[in-house]
Short mmCIF file of C-alpha atoms in Angstrom, two decimals:
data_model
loop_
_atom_site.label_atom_id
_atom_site.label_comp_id
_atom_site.label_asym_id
_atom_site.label_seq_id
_atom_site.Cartn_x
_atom_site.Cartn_y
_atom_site.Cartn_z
CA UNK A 1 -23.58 3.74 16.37
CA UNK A 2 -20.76 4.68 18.49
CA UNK A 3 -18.80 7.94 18.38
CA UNK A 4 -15.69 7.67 16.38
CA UNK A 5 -12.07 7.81 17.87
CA UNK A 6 -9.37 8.98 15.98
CA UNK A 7 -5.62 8.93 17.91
CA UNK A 8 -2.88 11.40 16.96
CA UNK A 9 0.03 12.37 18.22
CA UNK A 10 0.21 15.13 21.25
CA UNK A 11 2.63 17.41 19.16
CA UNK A 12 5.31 17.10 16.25
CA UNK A 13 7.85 19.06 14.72
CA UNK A 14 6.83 21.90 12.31
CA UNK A 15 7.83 20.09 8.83
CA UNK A 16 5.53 17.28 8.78
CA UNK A 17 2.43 19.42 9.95
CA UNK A 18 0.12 19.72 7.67
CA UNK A 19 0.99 16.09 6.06
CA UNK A 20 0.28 13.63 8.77
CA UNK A 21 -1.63 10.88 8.00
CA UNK A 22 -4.44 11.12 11.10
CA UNK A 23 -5.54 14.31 7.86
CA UNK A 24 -6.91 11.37 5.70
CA UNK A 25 -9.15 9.83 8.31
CA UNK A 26 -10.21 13.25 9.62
CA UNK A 27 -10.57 14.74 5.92
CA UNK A 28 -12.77 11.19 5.35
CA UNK A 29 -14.61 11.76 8.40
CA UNK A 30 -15.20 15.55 7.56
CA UNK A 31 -16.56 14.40 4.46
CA UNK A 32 -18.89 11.28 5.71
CA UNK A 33 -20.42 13.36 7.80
CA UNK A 34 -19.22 11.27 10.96
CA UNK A 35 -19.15 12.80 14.35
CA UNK A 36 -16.28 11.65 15.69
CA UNK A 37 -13.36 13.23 18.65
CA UNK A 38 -9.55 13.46 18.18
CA UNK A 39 -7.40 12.62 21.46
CA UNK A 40 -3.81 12.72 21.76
CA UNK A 41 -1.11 10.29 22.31
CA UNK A 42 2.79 10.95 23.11
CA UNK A 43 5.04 11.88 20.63
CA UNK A 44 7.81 11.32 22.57
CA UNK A 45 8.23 8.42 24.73
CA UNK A 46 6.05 5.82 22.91
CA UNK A 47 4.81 3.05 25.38
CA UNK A 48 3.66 -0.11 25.44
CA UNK A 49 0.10 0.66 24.85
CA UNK A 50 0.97 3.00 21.37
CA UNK A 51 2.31 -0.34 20.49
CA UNK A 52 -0.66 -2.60 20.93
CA UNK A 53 -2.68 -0.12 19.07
CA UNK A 54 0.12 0.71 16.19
CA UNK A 55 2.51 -2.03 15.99
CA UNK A 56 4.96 0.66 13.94
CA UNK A 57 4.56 3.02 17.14
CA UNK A 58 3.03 5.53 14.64
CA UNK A 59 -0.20 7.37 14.55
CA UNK A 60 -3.28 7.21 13.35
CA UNK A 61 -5.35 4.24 15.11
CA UNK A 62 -9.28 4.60 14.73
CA UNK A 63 -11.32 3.17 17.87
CA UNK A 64 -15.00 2.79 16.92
CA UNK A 65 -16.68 0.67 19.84
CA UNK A 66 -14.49 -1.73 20.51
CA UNK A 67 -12.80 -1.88 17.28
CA UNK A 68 -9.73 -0.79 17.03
CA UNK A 69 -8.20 -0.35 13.00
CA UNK A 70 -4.19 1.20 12.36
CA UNK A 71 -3.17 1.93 8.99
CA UNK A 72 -4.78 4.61 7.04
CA UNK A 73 -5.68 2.65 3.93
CA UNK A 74 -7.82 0.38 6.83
CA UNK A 75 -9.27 2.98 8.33
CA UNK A 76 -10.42 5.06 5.35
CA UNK A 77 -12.31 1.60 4.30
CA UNK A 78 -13.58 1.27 7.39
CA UNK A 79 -15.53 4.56 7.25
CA UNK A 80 -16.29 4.15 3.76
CA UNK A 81 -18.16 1.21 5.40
CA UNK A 82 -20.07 3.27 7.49
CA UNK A 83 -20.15 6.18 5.19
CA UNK A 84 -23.26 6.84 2.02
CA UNK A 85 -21.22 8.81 -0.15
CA UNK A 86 -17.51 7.46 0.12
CA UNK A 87 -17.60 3.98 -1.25
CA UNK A 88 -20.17 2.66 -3.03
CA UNK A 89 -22.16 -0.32 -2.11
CA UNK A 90 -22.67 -1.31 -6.07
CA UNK A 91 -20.34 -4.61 -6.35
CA UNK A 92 -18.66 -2.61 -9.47
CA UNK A 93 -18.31 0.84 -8.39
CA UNK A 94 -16.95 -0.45 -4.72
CA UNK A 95 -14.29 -3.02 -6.75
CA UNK A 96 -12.72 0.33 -8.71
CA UNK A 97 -12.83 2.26 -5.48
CA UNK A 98 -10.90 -0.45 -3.79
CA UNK A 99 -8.34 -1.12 -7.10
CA UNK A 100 -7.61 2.70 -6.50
CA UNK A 101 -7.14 2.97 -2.57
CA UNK A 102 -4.42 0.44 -3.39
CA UNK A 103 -2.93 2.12 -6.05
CA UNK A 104 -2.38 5.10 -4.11
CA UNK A 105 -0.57 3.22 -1.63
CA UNK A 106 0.64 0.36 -2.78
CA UNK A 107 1.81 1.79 -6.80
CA UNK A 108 2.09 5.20 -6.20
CA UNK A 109 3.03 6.23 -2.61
CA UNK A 110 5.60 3.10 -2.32
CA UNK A 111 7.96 5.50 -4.63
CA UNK A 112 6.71 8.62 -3.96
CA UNK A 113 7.44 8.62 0.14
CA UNK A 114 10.70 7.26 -0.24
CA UNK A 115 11.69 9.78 -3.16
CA UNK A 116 10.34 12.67 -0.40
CA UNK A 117 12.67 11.34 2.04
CA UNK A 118 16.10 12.43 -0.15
CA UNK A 119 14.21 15.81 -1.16
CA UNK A 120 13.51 16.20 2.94
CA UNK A 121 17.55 15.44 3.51
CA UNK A 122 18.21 17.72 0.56
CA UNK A 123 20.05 14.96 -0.98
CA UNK A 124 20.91 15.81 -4.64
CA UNK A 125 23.42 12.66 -5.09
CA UNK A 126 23.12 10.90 -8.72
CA UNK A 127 23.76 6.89 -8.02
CA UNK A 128 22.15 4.45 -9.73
CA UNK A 129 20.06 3.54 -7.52
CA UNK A 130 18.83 6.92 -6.81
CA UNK A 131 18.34 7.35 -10.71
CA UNK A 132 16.19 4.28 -10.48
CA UNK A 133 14.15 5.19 -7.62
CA UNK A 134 13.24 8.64 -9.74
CA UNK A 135 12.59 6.82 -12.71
CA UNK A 136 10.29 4.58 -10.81
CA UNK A 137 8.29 7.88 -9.37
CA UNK A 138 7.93 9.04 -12.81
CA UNK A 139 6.57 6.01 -14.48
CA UNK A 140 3.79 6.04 -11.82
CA UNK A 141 3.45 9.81 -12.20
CA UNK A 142 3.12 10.19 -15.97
CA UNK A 143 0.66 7.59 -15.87
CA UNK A 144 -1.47 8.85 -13.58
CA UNK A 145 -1.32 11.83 -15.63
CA UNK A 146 -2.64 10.38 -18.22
CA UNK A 147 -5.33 9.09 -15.98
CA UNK A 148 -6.33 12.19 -14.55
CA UNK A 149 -6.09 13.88 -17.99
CA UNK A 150 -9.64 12.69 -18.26
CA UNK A 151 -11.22 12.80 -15.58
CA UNK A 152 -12.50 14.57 -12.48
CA UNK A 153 -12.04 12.04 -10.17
CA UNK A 154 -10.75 8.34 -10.21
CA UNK A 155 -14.20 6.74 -10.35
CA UNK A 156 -17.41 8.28 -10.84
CA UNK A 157 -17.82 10.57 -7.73
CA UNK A 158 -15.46 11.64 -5.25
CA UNK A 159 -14.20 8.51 -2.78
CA UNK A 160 -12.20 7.31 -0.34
CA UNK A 161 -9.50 6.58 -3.29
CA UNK A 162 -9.60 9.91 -4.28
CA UNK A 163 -8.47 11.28 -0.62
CA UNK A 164 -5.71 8.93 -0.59
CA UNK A 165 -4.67 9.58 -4.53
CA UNK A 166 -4.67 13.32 -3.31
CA UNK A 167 -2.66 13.28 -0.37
CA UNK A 168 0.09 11.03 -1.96
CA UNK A 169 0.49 13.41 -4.75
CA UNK A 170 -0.20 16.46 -2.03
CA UNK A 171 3.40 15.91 -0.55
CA UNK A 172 4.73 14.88 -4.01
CA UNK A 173 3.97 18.67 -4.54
CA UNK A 174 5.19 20.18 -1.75
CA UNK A 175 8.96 19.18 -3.40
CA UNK A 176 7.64 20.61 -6.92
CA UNK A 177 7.69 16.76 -8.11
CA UNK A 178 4.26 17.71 -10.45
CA UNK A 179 5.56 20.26 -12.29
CA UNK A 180 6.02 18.08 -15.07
CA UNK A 181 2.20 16.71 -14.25
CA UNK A 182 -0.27 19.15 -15.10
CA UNK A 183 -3.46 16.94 -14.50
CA UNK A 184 -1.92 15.45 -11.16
CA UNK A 185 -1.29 19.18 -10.36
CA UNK A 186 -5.40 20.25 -11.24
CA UNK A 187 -6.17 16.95 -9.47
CA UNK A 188 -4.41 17.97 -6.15
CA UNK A 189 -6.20 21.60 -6.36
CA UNK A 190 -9.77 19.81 -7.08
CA UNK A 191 -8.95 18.34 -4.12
CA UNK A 192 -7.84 20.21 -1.26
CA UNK A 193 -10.28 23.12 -2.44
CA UNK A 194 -12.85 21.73 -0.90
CA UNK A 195 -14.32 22.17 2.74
CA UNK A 196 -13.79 18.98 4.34
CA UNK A 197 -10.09 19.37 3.28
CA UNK A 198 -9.74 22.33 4.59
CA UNK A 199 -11.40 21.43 7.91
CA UNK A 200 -9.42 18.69 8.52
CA UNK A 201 -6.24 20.17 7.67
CA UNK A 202 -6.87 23.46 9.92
CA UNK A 203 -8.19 21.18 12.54
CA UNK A 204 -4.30 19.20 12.27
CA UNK A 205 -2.59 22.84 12.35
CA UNK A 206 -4.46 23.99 15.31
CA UNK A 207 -3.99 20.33 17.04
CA UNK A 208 -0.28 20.57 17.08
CA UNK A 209 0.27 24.36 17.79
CA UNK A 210 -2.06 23.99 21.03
CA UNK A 211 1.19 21.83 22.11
CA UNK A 212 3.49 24.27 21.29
CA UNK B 1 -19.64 -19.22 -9.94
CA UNK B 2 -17.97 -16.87 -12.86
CA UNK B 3 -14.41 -18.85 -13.64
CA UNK B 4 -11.81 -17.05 -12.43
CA UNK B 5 -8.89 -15.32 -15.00
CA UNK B 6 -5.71 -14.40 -13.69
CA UNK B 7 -3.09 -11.83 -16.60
CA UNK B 8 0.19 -12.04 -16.38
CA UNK B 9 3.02 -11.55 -18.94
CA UNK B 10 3.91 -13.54 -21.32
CA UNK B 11 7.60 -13.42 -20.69
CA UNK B 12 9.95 -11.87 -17.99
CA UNK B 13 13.96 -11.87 -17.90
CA UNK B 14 15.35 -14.32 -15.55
CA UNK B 15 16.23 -12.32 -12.91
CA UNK B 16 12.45 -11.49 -11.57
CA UNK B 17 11.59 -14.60 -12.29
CA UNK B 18 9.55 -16.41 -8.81
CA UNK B 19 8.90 -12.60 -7.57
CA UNK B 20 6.80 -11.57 -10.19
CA UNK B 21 3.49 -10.39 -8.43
CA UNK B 22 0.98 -12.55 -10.62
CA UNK B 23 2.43 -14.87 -7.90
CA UNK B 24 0.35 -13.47 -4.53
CA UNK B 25 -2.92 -13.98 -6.40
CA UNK B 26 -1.59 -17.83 -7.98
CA UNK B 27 -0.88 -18.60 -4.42
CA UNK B 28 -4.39 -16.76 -2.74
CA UNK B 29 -6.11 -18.81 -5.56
CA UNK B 30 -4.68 -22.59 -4.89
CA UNK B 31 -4.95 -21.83 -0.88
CA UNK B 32 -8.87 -20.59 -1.49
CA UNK B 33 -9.15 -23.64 -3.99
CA UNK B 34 -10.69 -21.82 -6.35
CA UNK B 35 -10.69 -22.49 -10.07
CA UNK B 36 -8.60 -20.14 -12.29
CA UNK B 37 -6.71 -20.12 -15.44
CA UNK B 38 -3.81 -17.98 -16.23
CA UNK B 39 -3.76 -16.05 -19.86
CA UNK B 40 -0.44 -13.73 -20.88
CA UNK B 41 -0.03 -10.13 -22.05
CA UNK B 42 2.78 -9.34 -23.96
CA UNK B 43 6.03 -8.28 -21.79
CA UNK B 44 6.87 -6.37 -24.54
CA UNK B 45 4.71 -4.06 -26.72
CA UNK B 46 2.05 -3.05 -24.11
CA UNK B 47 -0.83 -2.07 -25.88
CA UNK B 48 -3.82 -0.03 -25.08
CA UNK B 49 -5.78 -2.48 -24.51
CA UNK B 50 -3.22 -3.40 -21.39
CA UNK B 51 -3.37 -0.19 -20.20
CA UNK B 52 -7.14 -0.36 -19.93
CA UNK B 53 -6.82 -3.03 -17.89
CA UNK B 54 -3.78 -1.66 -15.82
CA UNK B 55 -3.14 1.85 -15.61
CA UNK B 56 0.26 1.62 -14.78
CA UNK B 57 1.31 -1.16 -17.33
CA UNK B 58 1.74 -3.87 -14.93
CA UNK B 59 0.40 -7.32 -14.30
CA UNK B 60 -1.38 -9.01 -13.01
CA UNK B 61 -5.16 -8.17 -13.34
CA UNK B 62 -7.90 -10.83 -12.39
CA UNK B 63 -10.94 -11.12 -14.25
CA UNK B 64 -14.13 -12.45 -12.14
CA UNK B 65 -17.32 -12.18 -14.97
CA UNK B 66 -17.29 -8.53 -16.17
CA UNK B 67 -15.26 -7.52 -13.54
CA UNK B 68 -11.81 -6.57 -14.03
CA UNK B 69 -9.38 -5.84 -10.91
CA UNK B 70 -5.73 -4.80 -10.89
CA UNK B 71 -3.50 -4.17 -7.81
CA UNK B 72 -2.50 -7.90 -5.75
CA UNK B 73 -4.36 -6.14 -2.72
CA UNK B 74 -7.50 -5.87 -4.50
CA UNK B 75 -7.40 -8.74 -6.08
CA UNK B 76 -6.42 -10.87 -3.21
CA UNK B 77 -9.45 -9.01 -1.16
CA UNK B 78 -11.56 -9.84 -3.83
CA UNK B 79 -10.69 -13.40 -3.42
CA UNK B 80 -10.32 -13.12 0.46
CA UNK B 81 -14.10 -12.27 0.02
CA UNK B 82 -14.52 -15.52 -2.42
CA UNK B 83 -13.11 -17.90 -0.18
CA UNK B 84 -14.05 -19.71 2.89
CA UNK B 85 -10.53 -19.31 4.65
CA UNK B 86 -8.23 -16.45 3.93
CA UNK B 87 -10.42 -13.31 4.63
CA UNK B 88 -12.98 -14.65 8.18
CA UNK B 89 -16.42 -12.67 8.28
CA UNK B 90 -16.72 -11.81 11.67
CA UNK B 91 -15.99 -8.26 11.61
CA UNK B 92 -12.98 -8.09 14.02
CA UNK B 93 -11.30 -11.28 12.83
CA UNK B 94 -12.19 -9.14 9.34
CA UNK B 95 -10.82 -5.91 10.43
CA UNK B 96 -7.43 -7.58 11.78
CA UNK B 97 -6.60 -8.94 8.30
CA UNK B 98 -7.54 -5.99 6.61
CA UNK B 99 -5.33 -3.70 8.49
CA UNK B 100 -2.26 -6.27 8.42
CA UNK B 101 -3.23 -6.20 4.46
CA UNK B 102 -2.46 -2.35 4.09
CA UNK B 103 0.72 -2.99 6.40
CA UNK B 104 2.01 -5.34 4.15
CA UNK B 105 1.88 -3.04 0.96
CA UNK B 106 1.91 0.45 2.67
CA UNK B 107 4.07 0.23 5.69
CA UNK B 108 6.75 -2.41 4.73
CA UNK B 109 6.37 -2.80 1.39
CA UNK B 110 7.07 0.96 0.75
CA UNK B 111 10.71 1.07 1.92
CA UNK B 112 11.55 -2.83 0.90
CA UNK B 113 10.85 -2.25 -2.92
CA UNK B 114 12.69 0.87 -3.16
CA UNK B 115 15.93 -0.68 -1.17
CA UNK B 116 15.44 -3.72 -3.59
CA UNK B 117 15.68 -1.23 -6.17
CA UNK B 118 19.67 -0.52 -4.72
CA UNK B 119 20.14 -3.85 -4.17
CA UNK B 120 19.64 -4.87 -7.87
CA UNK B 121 21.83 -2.29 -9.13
CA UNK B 122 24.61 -3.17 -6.60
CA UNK B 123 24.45 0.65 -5.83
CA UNK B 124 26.57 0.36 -1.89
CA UNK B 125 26.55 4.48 -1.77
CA UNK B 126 25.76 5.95 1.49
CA UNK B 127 24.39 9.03 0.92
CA UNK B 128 22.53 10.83 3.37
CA UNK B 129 19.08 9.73 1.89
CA UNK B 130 20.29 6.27 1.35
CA UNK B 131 20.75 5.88 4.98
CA UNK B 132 17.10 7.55 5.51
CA UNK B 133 15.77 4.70 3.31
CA UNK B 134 17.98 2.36 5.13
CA UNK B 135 16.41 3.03 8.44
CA UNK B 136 13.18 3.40 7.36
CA UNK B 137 13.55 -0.40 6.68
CA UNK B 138 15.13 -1.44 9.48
CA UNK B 139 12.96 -0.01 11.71
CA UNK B 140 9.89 -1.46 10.24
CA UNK B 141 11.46 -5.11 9.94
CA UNK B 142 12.03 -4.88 13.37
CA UNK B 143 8.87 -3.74 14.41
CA UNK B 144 7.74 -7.09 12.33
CA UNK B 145 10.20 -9.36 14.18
CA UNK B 146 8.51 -8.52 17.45
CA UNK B 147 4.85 -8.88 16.37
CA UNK B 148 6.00 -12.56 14.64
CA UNK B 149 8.32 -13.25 17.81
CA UNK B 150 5.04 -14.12 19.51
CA UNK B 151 2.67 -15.23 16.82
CA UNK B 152 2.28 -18.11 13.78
CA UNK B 153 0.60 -16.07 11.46
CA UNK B 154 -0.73 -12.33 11.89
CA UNK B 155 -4.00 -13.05 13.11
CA UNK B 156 -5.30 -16.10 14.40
CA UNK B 157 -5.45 -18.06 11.04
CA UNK B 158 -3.54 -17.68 7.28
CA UNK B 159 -4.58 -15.27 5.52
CA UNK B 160 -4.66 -12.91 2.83
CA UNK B 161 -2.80 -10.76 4.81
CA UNK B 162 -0.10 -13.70 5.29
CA UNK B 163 0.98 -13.81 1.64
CA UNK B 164 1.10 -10.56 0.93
CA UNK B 165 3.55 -10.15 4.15
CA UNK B 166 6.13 -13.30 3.56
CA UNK B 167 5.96 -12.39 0.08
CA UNK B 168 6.96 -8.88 0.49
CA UNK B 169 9.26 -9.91 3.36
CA UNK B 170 10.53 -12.51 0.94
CA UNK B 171 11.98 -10.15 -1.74
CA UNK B 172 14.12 -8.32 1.29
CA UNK B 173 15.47 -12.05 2.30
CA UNK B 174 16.61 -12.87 -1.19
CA UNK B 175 18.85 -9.87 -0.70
CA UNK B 176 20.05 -11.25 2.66
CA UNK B 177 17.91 -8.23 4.03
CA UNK B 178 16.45 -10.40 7.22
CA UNK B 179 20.45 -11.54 8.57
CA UNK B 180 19.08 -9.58 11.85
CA UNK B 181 15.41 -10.24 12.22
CA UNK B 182 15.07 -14.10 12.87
CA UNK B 183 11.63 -14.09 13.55
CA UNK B 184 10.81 -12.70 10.01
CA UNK B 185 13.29 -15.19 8.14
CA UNK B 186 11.39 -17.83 10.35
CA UNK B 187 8.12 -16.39 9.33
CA UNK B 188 8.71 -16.42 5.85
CA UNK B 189 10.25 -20.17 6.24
CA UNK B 190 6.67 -20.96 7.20
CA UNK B 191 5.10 -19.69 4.77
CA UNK B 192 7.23 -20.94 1.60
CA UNK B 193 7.00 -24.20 2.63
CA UNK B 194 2.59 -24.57 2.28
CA UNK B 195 2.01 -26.67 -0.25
CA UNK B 196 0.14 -23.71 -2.14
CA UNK B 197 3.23 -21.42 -2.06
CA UNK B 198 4.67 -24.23 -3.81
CA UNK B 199 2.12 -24.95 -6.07
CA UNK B 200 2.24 -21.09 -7.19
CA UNK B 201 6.03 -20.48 -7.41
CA UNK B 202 6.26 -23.66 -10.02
CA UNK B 203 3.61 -22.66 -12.02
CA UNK B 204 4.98 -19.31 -12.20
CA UNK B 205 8.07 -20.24 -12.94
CA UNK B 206 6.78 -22.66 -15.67
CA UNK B 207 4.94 -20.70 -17.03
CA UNK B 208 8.08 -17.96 -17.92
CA UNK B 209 10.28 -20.90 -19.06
CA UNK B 210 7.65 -22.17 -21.70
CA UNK B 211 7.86 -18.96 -23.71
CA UNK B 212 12.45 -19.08 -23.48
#
């Protein structure tokens, strides 16, 4: 087996610590048991080379031999692959697994992330458009609410899905967006109390303040 | 071989019509030549019984046997991993489609669908989160028109990851969204015009006009 990779960025500002996305693969790795090392690419001044491991120039990439796998909905699969407890080799359990990773991304983080942009800009403005994009987040909200209402975690045990699910609605949180959602709110709690969150999001913390 | 059953509504208004998502897994199916048949929901009225099929209320869902899958990137995974051409088992030819997969629905798809959203309503307001959205977007489509600049398809052959790209790229050009990114419009010019594209778009839109 070779040692995991994962690449992050050298430093960032203060608001998005906490809630970059190299805390999935670490908080998957934490929890598969993985040894793996973190190293560090530029922030500022993105070169060619960020760019023929990210084409989007953002972080995190996953080198493991020599594989090398961007986007964090590929790279959580990929340990899940090499992981005993994070997807499920059973043709049935692995299919809902998969169905959720791409619902957090694909159903529920496509509004969610662009909704946190106007709460980061502190935008308040009513258009249409606006009011459409909300109603969008809340469809997807209230029914994962209903969802979670019943249920400890999206599939049987703890996943891969569920540390994507929980990070989406993680930052929804951060802007209060759950107060209307009380089982997406016990979800997210379930969630980041335990260790390998906790790890993995201290580890982030103490990654970007040693570049302060 | 289980026979293959794709859900989609029964009905949609007009102005969806030849976007609507049962599309990506009509068009995965006829390039995978797989036999399928399509079966409709109602539009209107979603029961329960939808809803345990698709959490969120939307279509389409493909049923393979007693599986059920909902979410076009699990479903066209799950016939990526059917078919002899559109998902390649060597495990770096693998792990380049699956990553270009996740781009598709979590890096570009996530700003195009909420812009769409303005678009539909005609909403032109340039608010400060607006113009977040706005380069959100833009920066990602041209990101995409320098990986297609130099390249036929994302990886060496079509694949899953293809049609989930033109088609989300697709929805930005029918809003005249791609005017600046020729290698994109080019991209998606390729990919509309495979016979299976084709094949897929007709049938979809057939299939909306037969219930008018």
């Amino acid at each position: 087996m070779n040692e995991l990779i994962l690449t992050t960025y050298d430093w960032v500002p203060e608001t998005p610590r906490g809630y970059v996305r190299d805390l999935r693969a670490r908080w998957a790795l934490e929890e598969a048991n993985l040894a793996y090392k973190v190293v560090s690419t530029p922030f500022k001044d993105r070169g060619a080379s960020h760019y023929e491991h990210h084409p989007f120039g953002q972080i995190p990439w996953l080198t493991d031999g020599d594989l090398t796998i961007f986007e964090s909905g590929a790279i959580l699969l990929h340990i899940g692959e090499r992981s005993d407890s994070l997807l499920p080799t059973d043709p049935h359990q692995r299919s809902q697994v998969i169905q959720w990773v791409f619902a957090a991304l694909n159903s529920v983080e496509m509004p969610s992330v662009p909704w946190s942009i106007y709460q980061f800009m502190n935008d308040q403005e009513e258009t249409p458009g606006r009011q459409g994009l909300n109603q969008f987040l809340e469809a997807r909200l209230q029914h994962m609410d209903n969802v979670l209402d019943a249920r400890e975690w999206l599939t049987e045990d703890f996943s891969i899905a569920d540390i994507l699910m929980s990070d989406v609605l993680r930052l929804v949180d951060r802007f209060d967006g759950l107060s209307d959602y009380a089982a997406c709110r016990s979800y997210v709690a379930r969630a980041v109390a335990r260790p390998c969150f906790n790890k993995a999001y201290n580890d982030q913390l103490a990654h970007f303040a040693a570049a302060d």
